[in-house]
């Protein structure tokens, strides 16, 4: 099969069909209005992605409360946001009703910015801290997630991604480092309780077989006590708990998973592979394959860290560049059963129209992400985010931020 045929072939997720194998990653852009509603710029961004014909588009992390934000201008999903979100989804669907659109629900926990949110923790981590959460407060967070899922459903989203990755609350509670003996910590049974009960509550509250439910999961956070390690003080990888999580969520109705890794404030190169170490991308295919091995064949696995592959000009050695491009290597991963869809994060900023260009045979017009990571720097600086290589507006923001505030000192994302 040619890579065009593989990548442009449809795939079912639950009862729904994605028109092709391209998934657009959740990418925070910090450009929403003061009530956390999508701005004109936000709306245009997603309408353009839909016009670009990706099979499945994930909305950037949307905060379930005002006090759980990591970004000053982050999207929020509470009762007052229902109507603006409904209008927003309609605009995106008008651009192309065939692209499925899901919302990534999040609570930032210890990554909530103390400047404008409330930093809370299940067990204070060195360099982070935060107010220690009580069991009642975690029960309340769970209810807020359920309400947010209902609002996403009412607003017309096709599903949700219950965020369990990158060191946000959903992954903090799962980690072995959450070793405090309480309802939500200590044993694996207690640490997995939050995610498992949440899925059960959401399924009960929404009760719609056409509404997709899944999660983006960091397979290995890569620091002592992080998710996917042997224990509270060990960085050594052990996939027993991540795989048990996936199995348990699948039993509770998850139809897809986005494989990811790392916790960007601590282990950034695992989450966003850096152009100086492109071969880290291969680790992700190992995790995706481990995920696929234990799940039902119909559960869709989406592989991350694909932007680095570009058009084959990516610094990967010992392989012919024509076999190491996003298209040829991505389609090989699908054909080999490593993953079912390929995810585009930074590449979706560089060229939101990539899937359409591939379908129309206009590959030579694709703008390839240079993996400069200036988009990430904008995010860390809490400014609006976009591609600094192909959009002068964002280059200008970056230059003026550097002039005003100097070099970047904070590494949290
Ligand atoms: C500016 C920026 C914003 C991001 N926002 C999110 C987010 O909201 N949710 C999430 O799960 N990951 C987020 N990520 C991580 C990406 O979704 C993705 O996992 C990572 O960039 C690796 O994929 P890529 O190589 O295709 O870029 C963000 C990354 C960047 C650079």
Coordinates of N, CA, C and O in Angstrom, one line a residue, residues 139 142-143 145-147 149-150 184 193-207 213 252:
X139 N -13.0 14.6 45.6 CA -14.3 14.3 45.1 C -14.9 15.4 44.3 O -15.6 15.2 43.3
X142 N -13.6 15.6 40.9 CA -14.2 14.6 40.1 C -15.5 15.0 39.6 O -15.9 14.9 38.4
X143 N -16.3 15.7 40.4 CA -17.7 16.2 40.0 C -17.5 17.3 39.0 O -18.3 17.4 38.0
X145 N -15.1 17.5 36.8 CA -14.8 16.9 35.5 C -16.1 16.3 34.9 O -16.3 16.4 33.6
X146 N -17.0 15.7 35.7 CA -18.2 15.1 35.1 C -19.1 16.2 34.5 O -19.6 16.1 33.4
X147 N -19.2 17.4 35.2 CA -20.0 18.5 34.7 C -19.3 19.0 33.4 O -20.0 19.3 32.4
X149 N -17.6 17.3 31.3 CA -17.9 16.4 30.2 C -19.3 16.6 29.7 O -19.5 16.5 28.5
X150 N -20.2 16.8 30.6 CA -21.6 17.1 30.2 C -21.7 18.3 29.3 O -22.4 18.4 28.3
X184 N -7.2 8.3 47.8 CA -6.7 8.5 46.4 C -5.2 8.2 46.3 O -4.6 8.7 45.4
X193 N -8.2 4.9 41.6 CA -9.6 5.1 41.9 C -10.1 6.3 41.2 O -11.2 6.3 40.6
X194 N -9.4 7.4 41.2 CA -9.9 8.7 40.7 C -10.2 8.5 39.2 O -11.3 8.8 38.8
X195 N -9.3 7.9 38.4 CA -9.5 7.8 37.0 C -10.6 6.8 36.7 O -11.5 7.0 35.9
X196 N -10.6 5.7 37.4 CA -11.7 4.7 37.2 C -13.1 5.2 37.5 O -14.0 5.0 36.7
X197 N -13.2 5.8 38.7 CA -14.5 6.3 39.1 C -15.0 7.4 38.2 O -16.2 7.5 37.9
X198 N -14.0 8.2 37.7 CA -14.4 9.3 36.9 C -15.0 8.8 35.6 O -16.0 9.3 35.1
X199 N -14.3 7.8 35.0 CA -14.9 7.2 33.7 C -16.3 6.6 34.0 O -17.2 6.8 33.2
X200 N -16.5 5.9 35.1 CA -17.8 5.4 35.4 C -18.8 6.5 35.5 O -19.9 6.4 35.0
X201 N -18.5 7.5 36.3 CA -19.4 8.6 36.5 C -19.7 9.3 35.2 O -20.9 9.7 34.9
X202 N -18.7 9.5 34.3 CA -19.0 10.2 33.1 C -19.9 9.4 32.2 O -20.8 9.9 31.6
X203 N -19.6 8.1 32.1 CA -20.4 7.2 31.3 C -21.9 7.2 31.7 O -22.8 7.3 30.9
X204 N -22.1 7.2 33.0 CA -23.4 7.2 33.6 C -24.1 8.6 33.3 O -25.2 8.6 32.9
X205 N -23.4 9.7 33.5 CA -24.0 11.0 33.3 C -24.3 11.3 31.8 O -25.3 12.0 31.5
X206 N -23.5 10.8 30.9 CA -23.7 11.2 29.5 C -24.5 10.1 28.7 O -25.4 10.5 28.0
X207 N -24.2 8.9 29.0 CA -25.1 7.8 28.4 C -25.4 8.0 26.9 O -26.5 8.0 26.5
X213 N -14.9 8.6 24.4 CA -14.2 8.8 25.6 C -12.9 8.1 25.5 O -12.8 7.0 25.2
X252 N -14.0 0.3 31.2 CA -15.0 1.3 31.6 C -15.4 2.2 30.4 O -16.0 3.2 30.6

